[in-house]
Coordinates of C-alpha atoms and ligand atoms in Angstrom, one line a residue:
X18 CA 32.7 19.9 9.2
X19 CA 29.5 21.9 9.2
X20 CA 27.1 19.2 8.1
X21 CA 23.4 19.6 7.5
X22 CA 20.8 17.1 6.3
X23 CA 18.7 17.3 3.2
X24 CA 15.8 15.4 1.8
X25 CA 17.4 13.4 -1.0
X26 CA 14.4 11.3 -1.9
X27 CA 10.7 10.9 -1.0
X28 CA 8.2 8.1 -1.6
X29 CA 4.7 7.2 -0.6
X30 CA 2.2 4.4 -0.7
X31 CA -1.5 4.0 0.0
X32 CA -3.4 0.7 -0.3
X33 CA -5.7 0.1 -3.2
X34 CA -9.0 -0.2 -1.4
X35 CA -10.8 3.2 -1.3
X36 CA -13.6 3.8 1.2
X37 CA -15.7 6.8 0.3
X38 CA -17.8 8.5 3.0
X39 CA -20.9 7.0 1.5
X40 CA -19.4 3.5 2.1
X41 CA -19.2 4.4 5.8
X42 CA -22.8 5.7 6.1
X43 CA -24.5 2.4 6.9
X44 CA -21.6 1.0 8.9
X45 CA -21.1 4.0 11.2
X46 CA -24.4 5.9 11.2
X47 CA -22.8 8.9 9.7
X48 CA -23.2 10.9 6.5
X49 CA -21.1 12.2 3.7
X50 CA -22.3 15.7 4.4
X51 CA -21.3 15.6 8.1
X52 CA -17.8 14.2 7.4
X53 CA -17.1 16.7 4.5
X54 CA -18.4 19.7 6.4
X55 CA -16.6 18.9 9.7
X56 CA -13.4 17.5 8.4
X57 CA -12.9 18.0 4.7
X58 CA -12.4 14.2 4.2
X59 CA -14.0 12.6 1.1
X60 CA -12.5 9.2 1.2
X61 CA -9.7 7.2 2.7
X62 CA -7.7 4.1 1.8
X63 CA -7.9 1.0 4.0
X64 CA -5.7 -2.1 3.6
X65 CA -6.6 -5.6 2.7
X66 CA -6.2 -8.1 5.6
X67 CA -2.9 -9.5 4.4
X68 CA -1.1 -6.2 4.6
X69 CA 0.9 -5.0 7.7
X70 CA 2.3 -1.5 8.5
X71 CA 5.8 -2.5 7.5
X72 CA 4.5 -3.8 4.1
X73 CA 3.2 -0.3 3.4
X74 CA 6.5 1.2 4.6
X75 CA 8.4 -1.1 2.3
X76 CA 6.6 0.2 -0.8
X77 CA 7.1 3.9 0.3
X78 CA 10.8 3.1 1.0
X79 CA 11.3 1.6 -2.5
X80 CA 10.0 4.8 -4.1
X81 CA 12.1 7.0 -1.8
X82 CA 15.3 5.0 -2.6
X83 CA 14.6 5.3 -6.3
X84 CA 13.9 9.0 -6.0
X85 CA 17.2 9.5 -4.0
X86 CA 19.1 7.4 -6.5
X87 CA 20.7 5.3 -3.8
X88 CA 20.8 1.6 -3.1
X89 CA 19.2 0.2 0.1
X90 CA 22.7 -1.0 1.2
X91 CA 23.6 2.7 1.6
X92 CA 21.0 3.2 4.4
X93 CA 22.8 3.7 7.7
X94 CA 19.8 3.8 10.0
X95 CA 16.0 3.3 10.0
X96 CA 13.7 5.6 12.1
X97 CA 10.1 4.5 11.9
X98 CA 7.3 6.7 13.2
X99 CA 4.0 4.8 13.8
X100 CA 1.3 4.3 16.4
X101 CA 0.2 1.1 14.6
X102 CA 3.2 -1.2 14.5
X103 CA 2.9 -4.8 13.0
X104 CA 3.1 -6.1 16.6
X105 CA 3.5 -4.8 20.1
X106 CA 7.2 -5.4 20.0
X107 CA 9.7 -5.4 18.4
X108 CA 9.2 -2.1 16.6
X109 CA 8.0 -1.9 13.0
X110 CA 11.5 -0.6 12.0
X111 CA 12.9 -4.1 12.7
X112 CA 10.3 -5.8 10.6
X113 CA 10.9 -3.3 7.8
X114 CA 14.7 -3.9 8.0
X115 CA 14.2 -7.6 7.5
X116 CA 11.9 -7.0 4.6
X117 CA 14.6 -4.8 3.0
X118 CA 17.1 -7.6 3.5
X119 CA 19.3 -5.4 5.7
X120 CA 21.0 -6.3 9.0
X121 CA 23.3 -4.7 11.6
X122 CA 22.2 -1.1 11.0
X123 CA 20.1 0.4 13.9
X124 CA 16.3 0.4 13.5
X125 CA 13.9 2.0 15.9
X126 CA 10.4 3.3 16.3
X127 CA 9.1 6.7 17.3
X128 CA 5.8 6.7 19.1
X129 CA 4.7 10.3 18.8
X130 CA 1.5 9.7 16.9
X131 CA 0.5 12.6 14.7
X132 CA 3.8 14.4 15.5
X133 CA 5.8 11.3 14.8
X134 CA 7.3 12.3 11.5
X135 CA 8.4 15.7 12.8
X136 CA 10.0 14.0 15.8
X137 CA 11.6 11.3 13.5
X138 CA 13.0 13.8 11.1
X139 CA 14.5 15.9 13.8
X140 CA 16.2 12.9 15.5
X141 CA 17.6 11.7 12.2
X142 CA 18.8 15.3 11.5
X143 CA 20.9 15.2 14.7
X144 CA 22.8 12.0 13.6
X145 CA 23.5 13.5 10.2
X146 CA 24.6 16.9 11.4
X147 CA 27.1 15.4 13.9
X148 CA 28.5 13.3 11.1
X149 CA 27.7 9.8 12.5
X150 CA 25.7 8.7 9.4
X151 CA 25.3 9.5 5.7
X152 CA 21.8 8.3 4.8
X153 CA 18.9 7.7 7.2
X154 CA 15.6 6.2 6.1
X155 CA 12.8 8.1 7.9
X156 CA 9.3 6.5 7.7
X157 CA 5.8 7.4 8.8
X158 CA 3.4 4.6 8.3
X159 CA 0.0 3.6 9.7
X160 CA -2.7 1.0 9.4
X161 CA -5.6 2.4 11.3
X162 CA -8.4 0.4 9.6
X163 CA -7.6 -2.8 11.6
X164 CA -8.0 -0.9 14.9
X165 CA -11.1 1.2 14.4
X166 CA -14.5 0.6 16.0
X167 CA -16.6 0.1 12.8
X168 CA -19.9 0.4 14.6
X169 CA -21.9 3.5 15.3
X170 CA -20.2 3.8 18.7
X171 CA -17.0 4.6 16.9
X172 CA -18.2 7.1 14.4
X173 CA -16.6 10.1 16.2
X174 CA -13.2 8.7 15.5
X175 CA -13.4 6.0 12.8
X176 CA -14.5 8.4 10.0
X177 CA -11.2 10.4 10.4
X178 CA -8.5 7.8 9.8
X179 CA -6.9 6.2 6.7
X180 CA -4.0 3.9 6.1
X181 CA -0.8 4.9 4.3
X182 CA 3.0 5.3 4.4
X183 CA 5.5 8.0 3.5
X184 CA 9.3 7.8 3.5
X185 CA 12.2 10.1 3.0
X186 CA 15.9 9.5 2.6
X187 CA 17.5 12.1 4.8
X188 CA 21.1 12.6 3.6
X189 CA 24.1 14.4 5.1
X190 CA 25.1 17.4 3.1
X191 CA 27.4 20.4 3.1
X192 CA 25.5 23.6 2.2
X193 CA 27.3 26.0 0.0
X194 CA 24.4 28.3 -0.9
X195 CA 21.7 28.3 1.9
X196 CA 19.3 30.2 -0.4
X197 CA 19.4 27.3 -2.9
X198 CA 20.8 24.1 -1.4
X199 CA 18.4 21.6 0.2
X200 CA 18.8 21.4 4.0
X201 CA 16.8 21.4 7.3
X202 CA 17.1 24.8 8.9
X203 CA 15.4 24.1 12.2
X204 CA 13.1 21.7 14.1
X205 CA 11.2 22.3 17.3
X206 CA 9.6 19.5 19.3
X207 CA 7.2 19.8 22.2
X208 CA 5.0 17.7 24.5
X209 CA 2.5 18.3 27.3
X210 CA 1.7 15.0 29.0
X211 CA -1.1 16.4 31.2
X212 CA -3.3 16.1 28.2
X213 CA -2.4 12.4 27.5
X214 CA -5.9 11.1 28.1
X215 CA -7.6 13.6 25.8
X216 CA -6.6 11.4 22.8
X217 CA -5.4 8.0 23.6
X218 CA -5.8 4.2 23.3
X219 CA -5.9 2.8 26.8
X220 CA -5.6 -1.0 26.3
X221 CA -3.8 -3.2 26.2
X222 CA -1.7 -1.5 28.8
X223 CA -0.1 -1.7 32.3
X224 CA -1.9 1.4 33.6
X225 CA -4.9 -0.5 34.9
X226 CA -5.1 -1.7 38.5
X227 CA -5.6 -5.3 37.3
X228 CA -3.2 -8.2 36.7
X229 CA -3.4 -8.3 32.9
X230 CA -2.9 -5.8 30.1
X231 CA -6.3 -6.5 28.6
X232 CA -9.3 -8.3 29.9
X233 CA -12.9 -8.9 28.9
X234 CA -14.2 -5.9 30.7
X235 CA -11.8 -3.6 28.8
X236 CA -12.9 -5.2 25.6
X237 CA -16.6 -4.8 26.5
X238 CA -15.9 -1.1 27.3
X239 CA -14.0 -0.5 24.1
X240 CA -10.8 0.4 25.9
X241 CA -8.9 -1.1 22.9
X242 CA -10.2 1.6 20.6
X243 CA -8.9 5.2 20.4
X244 CA -10.9 7.8 22.3
X245 CA -10.7 11.5 21.7
X246 CA -12.0 14.7 23.1
X247 CA -12.3 16.3 19.6
X248 CA -13.0 19.8 20.6
X249 CA -10.1 20.0 23.0
X250 CA -7.7 18.6 20.4
X251 CA -9.0 21.1 17.9
X252 CA -8.4 24.1 20.1
X253 CA -4.9 23.1 21.2
X254 CA -3.9 22.0 17.7
X255 CA -4.6 25.3 16.1
X256 CA -2.9 27.3 18.8
X257 CA 0.2 25.1 19.1
X258 CA 0.8 24.6 15.4
X259 CA 0.7 28.4 14.8
X260 CA 2.9 29.0 17.9
X261 CA 5.6 26.5 17.0
X262 CA 5.8 27.6 13.4
X263 CA 6.3 31.2 14.5
X264 CA 9.0 30.2 16.9
X265 CA 10.8 28.1 14.3
X266 CA 10.7 31.0 11.8
X267 CA 12.0 33.4 14.4
X268 CA 14.9 31.2 15.4
X269 CA 16.3 31.1 11.9
X270 CA 15.3 34.6 10.8
X271 CA 12.7 33.5 8.2
X272 CA 9.5 35.5 7.6
X273 CA 6.3 33.5 7.1
X274 CA 6.0 35.2 3.7
X275 CA 9.4 33.6 2.7
X276 CA 7.9 30.1 3.0
X277 CA 6.9 28.7 -0.4
X278 CA 4.9 25.8 0.8
X279 CA 3.2 24.6 4.0
X280 CA 3.0 20.8 4.5
X281 CA 1.0 20.5 7.6
X282 CA -0.2 17.3 9.4
X283 CA -3.6 16.3 8.1
X284 CA -6.1 15.8 11.0
X285 CA -8.8 18.1 9.8
X286 CA -9.0 20.6 6.9
X287 CA -10.6 23.1 9.3
X288 CA -7.6 22.9 11.6
X289 CA -5.2 23.7 8.7
X290 CA -7.5 26.5 7.5
X291 CA -7.6 28.0 11.0
X292 CA -3.8 27.9 11.3
X293 CA -3.5 29.6 8.0
X294 CA -6.0 32.2 9.1
X295 CA -4.2 32.9 12.4
X296 CA -0.9 33.3 10.6
X297 CA -2.2 35.1 7.6
X298 CA -1.0 32.4 5.2
X299 CA -2.6 32.3 1.8
X300 CA -4.6 29.1 1.5
X301 CA -3.0 28.3 -1.9
X302 CA 0.4 27.9 -0.1
X303 CA -1.1 25.1 2.1
X304 CA -0.9 21.6 0.4
X305 CA -3.6 19.3 1.8
X306 CA -4.2 15.7 1.1
X307 CA -6.8 14.9 3.8
X308 CA -9.6 15.0 1.3
X309 CA -8.4 11.7 -0.4
X310 CA -6.4 10.0 2.4
X311 CA -8.0 11.0 5.7
X312 CA -5.7 11.3 8.7
X313 CA -2.8 8.8 8.2
X314 CA -1.1 10.1 11.3
X315 CA 2.7 9.7 11.1
X316 CA 2.4 9.3 7.3
X317 CA 0.6 12.6 6.5
X318 CA 3.6 14.8 6.0
X319 CA 5.9 12.6 3.9
X320 CA 2.8 11.4 1.9
X321 CA 2.0 15.1 1.3
X322 CA 5.6 15.8 0.3
X323 CA 5.5 13.0 -2.2
X324 CA 2.2 14.1 -3.7
X325 CA 3.3 17.8 -3.8
X326 CA 6.4 16.8 -5.8
X327 CA 4.3 14.7 -8.1
X328 CA 1.8 17.6 -8.6
X329 CA 4.6 20.0 -9.3
X330 CA 3.7 22.1 -6.2
X331 CA 7.1 21.2 -4.5
X332 CA 10.3 21.9 -6.4
X333 CA 13.9 21.8 -5.5
X334 CA 15.1 24.9 -3.8
X335 CA 11.7 25.8 -2.3
X336 CA 11.4 26.7 1.4
X337 CA 8.9 24.5 3.2
X338 CA 7.4 24.6 6.7
X339 CA 5.8 21.6 8.4
X340 CA 3.9 21.5 11.6
X341 CA 2.0 18.8 13.4
X342 CA -0.1 18.2 16.5
X343 CA -1.4 15.1 18.1
X344 CA -1.9 12.7 20.9
X345 CA 0.4 13.2 24.0
X346 CA -0.2 16.1 23.5
X347 CA 2.8 16.3 21.2
X348 CA 3.5 18.9 18.6
X349 CA 6.4 20.3 16.6
X350 CA 7.5 22.1 13.4
X351 CA 10.3 22.0 10.9
X352 CA 11.6 24.4 8.3
X353 CA 13.6 23.0 5.4
X354 CA 14.7 23.9 2.0
X355 CA 13.7 21.0 -0.3
Ligands
COA22 N1 -21.2 11.4 11.8 C1 -22.3 12.1 12.2 N2 -22.5 12.7 13.4 C2 -21.4 12.6 14.2 C3 -20.2 12.0 13.9 C4 -20.2 11.3 12.6 N3 -19.1 10.7 12.2 N4 -19.4 12.1 14.9 C5 -20.0 12.8 15.8 N5 -21.2 13.1 15.4 C6 -22.2 13.9 16.1 C7 -22.1 13.9 17.6 O1 -22.7 12.8 18.2 C8 -22.7 15.2 18.0 O2 -24.1 15.0 18.0 P1 -25.0 15.8 19.1 O3 -24.9 17.3 18.8 O4 -26.4 15.3 18.8 O5 -24.5 15.4 20.4 C9 -22.4 16.2 16.8 O6 -22.1 15.3 15.7 C10 -21.3 17.1 17.1 O7 -20.2 16.3 17.6 P2 -18.8 17.0 18.0 O8 -17.9 16.0 18.4 O9 -19.1 18.1 19.0 O10 -18.4 17.6 16.6 P3 -17.2 18.7 16.3 O11 -17.7 19.8 15.6 O12 -16.3 18.9 17.5 O13 -16.3 17.8 15.2 C11 -14.3 16.5 15.0 C12 -15.7 16.6 15.6 C13 -13.7 15.2 15.5 C14 -14.4 16.5 13.5 C15 -13.5 17.7 15.5 O14 -13.7 18.0 16.9 C16 -12.0 17.6 15.2 O15 -11.6 17.4 14.1 N6 -11.2 17.6 16.3 C17 -9.8 17.4 16.1 C18 -9.6 16.0 15.9 C19 -8.2 15.6 15.6 O16 -7.4 16.4 15.1 N7 -7.9 14.3 15.8 C20 -6.6 13.7 15.4 C21 -5.6 14.2 16.3 S1 -4.2 14.6 15.5

């Protein structure tokens, strides 16, 4: 059988509490003007203390299941992309599985940060195309707000990130008319570990020459907060996202002008504008959500997909391209007919 996979349903969730840039001004010694000008972000959603990452994922999953019109018992596997799991181990996929009341099916986490969803979707695609499974739940979910330095020391990073979850049901399909039927055409995945420390969260970790994963000195130095060389990330992100998109298009004989909608990772509005400029993509074909959600890392692409469907910007049969870049460095792209 010549199986492909298609997006049968999509769902998303962001917590209720909204933090506008002006709410961060006192806390972080920043300004609405700086944040909007440099990033495009106007607000983000942050969880209440009772919520965990798998709680957000559960809500997104429920919406995706309803959209796909399948019961949770039909899920064959859970692939959960996150850098902010409920606990160090086991993975958030296992916690979500229990909350869904499922057992036996495989559940695992993907730790590819901002590229997590592209990696997760590509891995699920392999299992569907070879016929092993019929329906795979692919999640991207993050709670950043519980791990941000909310003092002026953290302002370079903490203004960027929001909490949220997005989910898709990826379903095995047989494509009769590739110009109309939903399916993933291609995914490309990449990494370059020599840049691992340009955007990372060092502690807790075993990479320190001490006998514990975290100690008071690490806490005092803020090694438990993410640190980033923003300019390096910016330069590599624009270059790599453009490059991987072109390569994906080339492999399947698609012109950039054939793509109806671009759902990019949401790290910075200026990154996405620059990628569009490099590739000559009209801005109106790029669907952005960073203004209202900030960077929700693994969740940005499925959340954007959910919002684009709700806004009527994404309809069945449209050709979509996604690309992401993030910590690792990791990056990738995917072209799919929705
Ligand atoms: N509010 C106000 N001022 C801030 C600030 C904030 N939140 N954060 C940094 N600044 C200050 C800096 O201290 C610096 O001040 P100085 O000139 O007096 O030294 C100035 O603003 C410029 O800082 P810089 O870091 O050079 O800004 P930038 O133009 O590179 O923009 C980013 C910073 C983070 C917005 C930008 O580099 C970026 O988006 N990079 C990519 C990030 C990314 O994609 N991360 C997620 C990975 S997927």
